[in-house]
mmCIF file of C-alpha atoms in Angstrom:
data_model
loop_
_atom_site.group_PDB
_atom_site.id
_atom_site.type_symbol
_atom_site.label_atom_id
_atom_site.label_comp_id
_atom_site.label_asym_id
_atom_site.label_seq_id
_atom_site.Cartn_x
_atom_site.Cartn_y
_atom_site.Cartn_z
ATOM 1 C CA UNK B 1 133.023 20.784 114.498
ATOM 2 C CA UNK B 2 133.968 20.294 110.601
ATOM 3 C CA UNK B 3 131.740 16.672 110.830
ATOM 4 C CA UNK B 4 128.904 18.198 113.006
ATOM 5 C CA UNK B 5 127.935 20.961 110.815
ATOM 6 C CA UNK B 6 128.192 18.453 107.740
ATOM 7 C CA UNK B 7 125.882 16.073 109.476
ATOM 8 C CA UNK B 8 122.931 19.510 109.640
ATOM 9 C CA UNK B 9 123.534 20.205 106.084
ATOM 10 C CA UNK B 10 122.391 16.705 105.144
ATOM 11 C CA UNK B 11 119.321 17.086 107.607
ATOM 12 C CA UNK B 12 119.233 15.375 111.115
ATOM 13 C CA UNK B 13 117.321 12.767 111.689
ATOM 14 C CA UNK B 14 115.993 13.296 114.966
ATOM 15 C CA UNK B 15 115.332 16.270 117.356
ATOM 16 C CA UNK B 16 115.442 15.367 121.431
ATOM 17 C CA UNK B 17 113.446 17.088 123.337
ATOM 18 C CA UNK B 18 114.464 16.614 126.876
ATOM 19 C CA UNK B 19 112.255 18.184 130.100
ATOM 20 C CA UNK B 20 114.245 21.174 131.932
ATOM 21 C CA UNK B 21 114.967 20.424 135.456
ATOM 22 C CA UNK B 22 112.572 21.961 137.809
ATOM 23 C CA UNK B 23 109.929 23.112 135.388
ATOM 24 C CA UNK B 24 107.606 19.959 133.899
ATOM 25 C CA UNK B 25 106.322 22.613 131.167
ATOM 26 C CA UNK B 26 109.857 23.948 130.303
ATOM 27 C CA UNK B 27 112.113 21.583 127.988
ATOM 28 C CA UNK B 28 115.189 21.698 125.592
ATOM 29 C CA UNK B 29 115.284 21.020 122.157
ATOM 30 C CA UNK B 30 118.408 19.360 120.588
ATOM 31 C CA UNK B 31 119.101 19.021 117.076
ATOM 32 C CA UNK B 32 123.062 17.907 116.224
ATOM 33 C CA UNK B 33 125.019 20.772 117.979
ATOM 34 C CA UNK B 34 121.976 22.811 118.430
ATOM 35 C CA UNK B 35 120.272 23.425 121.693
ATOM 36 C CA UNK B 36 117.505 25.345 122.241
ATOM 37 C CA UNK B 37 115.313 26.305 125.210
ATOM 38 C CA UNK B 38 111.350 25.258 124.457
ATOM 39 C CA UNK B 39 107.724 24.831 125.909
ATOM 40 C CA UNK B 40 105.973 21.814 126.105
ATOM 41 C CA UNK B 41 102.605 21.047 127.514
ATOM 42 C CA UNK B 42 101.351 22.500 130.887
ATOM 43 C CA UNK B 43 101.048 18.942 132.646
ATOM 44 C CA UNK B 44 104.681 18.240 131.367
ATOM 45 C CA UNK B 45 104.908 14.792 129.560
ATOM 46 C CA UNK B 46 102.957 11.419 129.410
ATOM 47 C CA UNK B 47 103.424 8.431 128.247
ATOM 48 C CA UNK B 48 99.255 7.915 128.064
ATOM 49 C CA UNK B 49 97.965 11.167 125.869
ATOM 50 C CA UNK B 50 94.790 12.029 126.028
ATOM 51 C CA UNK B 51 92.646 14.273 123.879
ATOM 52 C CA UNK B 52 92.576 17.333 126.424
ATOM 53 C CA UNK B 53 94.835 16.489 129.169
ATOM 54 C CA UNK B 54 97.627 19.309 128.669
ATOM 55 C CA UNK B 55 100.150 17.263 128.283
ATOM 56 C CA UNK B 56 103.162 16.159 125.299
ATOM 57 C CA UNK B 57 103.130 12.762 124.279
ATOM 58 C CA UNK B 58 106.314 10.874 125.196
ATOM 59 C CA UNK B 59 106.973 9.330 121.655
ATOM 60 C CA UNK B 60 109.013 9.241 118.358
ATOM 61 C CA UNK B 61 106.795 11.737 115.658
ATOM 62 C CA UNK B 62 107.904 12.151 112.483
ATOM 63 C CA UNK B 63 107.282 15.437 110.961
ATOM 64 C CA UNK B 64 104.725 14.904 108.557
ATOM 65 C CA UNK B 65 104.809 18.624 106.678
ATOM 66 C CA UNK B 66 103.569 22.309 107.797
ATOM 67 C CA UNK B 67 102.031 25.748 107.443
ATOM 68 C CA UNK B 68 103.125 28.870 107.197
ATOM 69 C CA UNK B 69 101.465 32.399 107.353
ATOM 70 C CA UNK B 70 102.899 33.799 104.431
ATOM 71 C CA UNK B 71 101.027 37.024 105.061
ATOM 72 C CA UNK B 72 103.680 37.542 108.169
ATOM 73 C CA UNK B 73 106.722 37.376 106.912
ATOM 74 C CA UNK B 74 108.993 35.013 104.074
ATOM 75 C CA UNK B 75 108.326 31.452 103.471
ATOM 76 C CA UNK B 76 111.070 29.773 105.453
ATOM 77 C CA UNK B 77 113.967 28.413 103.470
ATOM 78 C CA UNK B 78 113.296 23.894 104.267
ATOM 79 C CA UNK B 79 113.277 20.878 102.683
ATOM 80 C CA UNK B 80 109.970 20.075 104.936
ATOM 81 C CA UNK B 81 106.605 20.406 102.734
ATOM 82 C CA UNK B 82 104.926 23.420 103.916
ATOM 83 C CA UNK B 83 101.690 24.564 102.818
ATOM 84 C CA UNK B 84 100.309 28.697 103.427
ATOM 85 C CA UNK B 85 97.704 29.201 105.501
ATOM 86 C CA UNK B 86 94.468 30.359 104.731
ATOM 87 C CA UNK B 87 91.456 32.191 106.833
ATOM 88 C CA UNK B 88 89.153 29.084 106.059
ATOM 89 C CA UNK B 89 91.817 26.475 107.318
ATOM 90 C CA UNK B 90 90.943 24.530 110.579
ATOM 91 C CA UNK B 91 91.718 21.627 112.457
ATOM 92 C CA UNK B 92 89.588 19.394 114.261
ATOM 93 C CA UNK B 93 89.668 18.311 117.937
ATOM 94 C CA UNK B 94 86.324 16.536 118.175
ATOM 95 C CA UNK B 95 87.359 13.171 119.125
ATOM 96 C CA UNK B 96 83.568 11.668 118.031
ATOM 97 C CA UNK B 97 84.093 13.705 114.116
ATOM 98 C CA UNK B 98 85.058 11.528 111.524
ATOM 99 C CA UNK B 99 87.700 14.462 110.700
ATOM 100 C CA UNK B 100 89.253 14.315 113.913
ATOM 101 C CA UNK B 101 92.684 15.381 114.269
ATOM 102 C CA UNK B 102 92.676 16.352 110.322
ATOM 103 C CA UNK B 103 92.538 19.972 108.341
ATOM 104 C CA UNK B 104 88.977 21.146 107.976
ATOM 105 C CA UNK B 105 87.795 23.933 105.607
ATOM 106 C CA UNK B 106 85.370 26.782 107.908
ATOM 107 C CA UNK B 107 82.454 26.633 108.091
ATOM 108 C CA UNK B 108 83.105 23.870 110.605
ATOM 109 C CA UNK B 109 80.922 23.738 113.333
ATOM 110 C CA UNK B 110 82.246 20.564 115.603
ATOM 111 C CA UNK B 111 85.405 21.575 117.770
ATOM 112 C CA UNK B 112 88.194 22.978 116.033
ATOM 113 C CA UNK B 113 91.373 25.055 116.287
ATOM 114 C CA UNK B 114 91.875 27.808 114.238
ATOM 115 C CA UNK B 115 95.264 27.870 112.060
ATOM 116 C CA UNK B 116 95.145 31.436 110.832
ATOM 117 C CA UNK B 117 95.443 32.932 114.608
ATOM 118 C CA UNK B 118 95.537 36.174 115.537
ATOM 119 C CA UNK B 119 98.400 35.710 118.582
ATOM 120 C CA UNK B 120 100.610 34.584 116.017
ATOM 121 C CA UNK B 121 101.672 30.757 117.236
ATOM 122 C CA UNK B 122 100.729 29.059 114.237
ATOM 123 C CA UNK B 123 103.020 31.459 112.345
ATOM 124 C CA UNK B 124 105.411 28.449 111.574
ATOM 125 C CA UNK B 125 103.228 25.562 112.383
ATOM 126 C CA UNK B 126 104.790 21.711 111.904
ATOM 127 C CA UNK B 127 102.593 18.688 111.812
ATOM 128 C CA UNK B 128 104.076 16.233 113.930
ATOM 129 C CA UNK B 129 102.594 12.389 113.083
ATOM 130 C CA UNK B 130 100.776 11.701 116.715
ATOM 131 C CA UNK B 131 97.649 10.108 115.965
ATOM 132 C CA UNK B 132 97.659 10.955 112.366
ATOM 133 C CA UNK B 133 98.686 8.079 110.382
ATOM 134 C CA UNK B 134 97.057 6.053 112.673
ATOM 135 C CA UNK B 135 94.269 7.782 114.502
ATOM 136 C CA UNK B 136 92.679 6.824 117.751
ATOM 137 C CA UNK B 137 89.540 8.912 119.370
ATOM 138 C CA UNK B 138 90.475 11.003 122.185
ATOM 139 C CA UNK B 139 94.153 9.917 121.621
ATOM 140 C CA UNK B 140 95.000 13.554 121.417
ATOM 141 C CA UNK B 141 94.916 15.887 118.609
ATOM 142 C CA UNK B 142 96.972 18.852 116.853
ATOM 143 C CA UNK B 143 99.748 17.684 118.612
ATOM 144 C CA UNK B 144 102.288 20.817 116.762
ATOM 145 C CA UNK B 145 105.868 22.012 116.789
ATOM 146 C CA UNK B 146 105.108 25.659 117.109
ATOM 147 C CA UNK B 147 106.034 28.972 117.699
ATOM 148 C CA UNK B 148 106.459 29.948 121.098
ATOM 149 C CA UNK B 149 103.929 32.099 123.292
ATOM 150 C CA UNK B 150 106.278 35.101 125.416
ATOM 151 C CA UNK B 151 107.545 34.332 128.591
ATOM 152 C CA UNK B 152 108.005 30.590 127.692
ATOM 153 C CA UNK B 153 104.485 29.836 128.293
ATOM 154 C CA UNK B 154 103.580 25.940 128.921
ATOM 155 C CA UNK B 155 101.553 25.044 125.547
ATOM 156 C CA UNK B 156 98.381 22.256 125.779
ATOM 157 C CA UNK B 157 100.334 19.465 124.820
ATOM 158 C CA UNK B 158 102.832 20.561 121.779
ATOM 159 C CA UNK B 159 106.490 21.753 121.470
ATOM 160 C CA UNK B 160 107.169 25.612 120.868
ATOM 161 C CA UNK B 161 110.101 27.621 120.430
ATOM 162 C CA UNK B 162 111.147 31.018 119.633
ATOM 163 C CA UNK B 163 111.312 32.168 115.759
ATOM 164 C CA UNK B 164 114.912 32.306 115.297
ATOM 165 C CA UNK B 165 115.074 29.177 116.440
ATOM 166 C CA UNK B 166 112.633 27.871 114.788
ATOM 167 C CA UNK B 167 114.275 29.108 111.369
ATOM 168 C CA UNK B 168 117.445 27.505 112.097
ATOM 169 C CA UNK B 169 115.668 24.240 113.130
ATOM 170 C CA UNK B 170 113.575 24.611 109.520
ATOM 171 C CA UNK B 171 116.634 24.869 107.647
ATOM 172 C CA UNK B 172 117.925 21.514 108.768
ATOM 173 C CA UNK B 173 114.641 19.584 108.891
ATOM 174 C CA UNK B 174 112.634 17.248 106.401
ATOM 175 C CA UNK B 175 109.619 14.960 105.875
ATOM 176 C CA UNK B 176 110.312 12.372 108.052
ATOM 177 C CA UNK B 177 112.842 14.143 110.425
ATOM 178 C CA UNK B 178 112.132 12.911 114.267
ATOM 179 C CA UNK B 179 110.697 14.508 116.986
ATOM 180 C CA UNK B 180 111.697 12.207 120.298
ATOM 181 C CA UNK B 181 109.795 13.639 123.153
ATOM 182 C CA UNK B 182 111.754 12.081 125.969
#
């Protein structure tokens, strides 16, 4: 146990996320000796994401950084860059905007998701790298680790857990930890 906890303290470098039996929208989240119960996109996983589709992206993202509404509560305790979010902050899900899949300032009239939202998902917010580094129209876009909706709720294609587990996770993650959606 001595070795596993060691291993967290340094920062994992990878976080499995494995589908729950029986439910394609239910998963589990494993980080080291950590196991937590998650949601992931209402049509389950896919190997071919597409902008819209419900679904998680079967893949290897690194966490690129995140947000935080500092408004709700203490800035979480991480290595991971985190940046607060404000009113004006957006992200775009046109596929045909030049900004797609990127932060946007309001007023912002093409397609866009709001960050500072009022049912309190984006809370914690972590930018996973799908289609980021590299974009790709319509390959799918703000493609999160969130906070969780009640009642496990399938999301439309990210990963969300609850906030105490999402604080424990924070503690142990970095730029450049791994997301394997599997």
């Amino acid at each position: 146990m001595a070795s596993s906890r060691k291993k967290l303290r340094g920062g994992p470098s990878t976080l499995v996320v494995r589908a729950s039996p029986g439910n394609r929208s239910r998963a589990i989240v494993q980080c080291g000796p950590l196991t937590f119960a998650a949601a992931i996109g209402r049509s389950g996983r896919t190997a071919l994401k597409r902008e819209g589709d419900g679904a998680t992206p079967i893949a290897a993202m690194k966490l690129l950084s995140g947000f935080v509404r500092g408004d709700r509560g203490p800035l979480p305790k991480t290595a991971l860059p985190m940046r607060r979010i404000r009113p004006d902050m957006l992200w775009c899900d046109q596929p045909e905007h030049p900004s797609y899949n990127r932060l946007v300032r309001a007023p912002f009239r093409p397609s866009h998701e709001e960050m500072q939202r009022s049912d309190g998902l984006y809370d914690i917010c972590l930018v996973m790298d799908w289609n980021v580094t590299a974009r790709k129209r319509y390959g799918g876009s703000a493609i999160f680790f969130h906070l969780i909706r009640p009642g496990y709720e399938p999301t439309a294609g990210c990963v969300a857990v609850r906030l105490r587990d999402m604080r424990r996770l924070l503690a142990v993650m970095r730029r450049g930890t791994v997301v394997r959606v599997v």
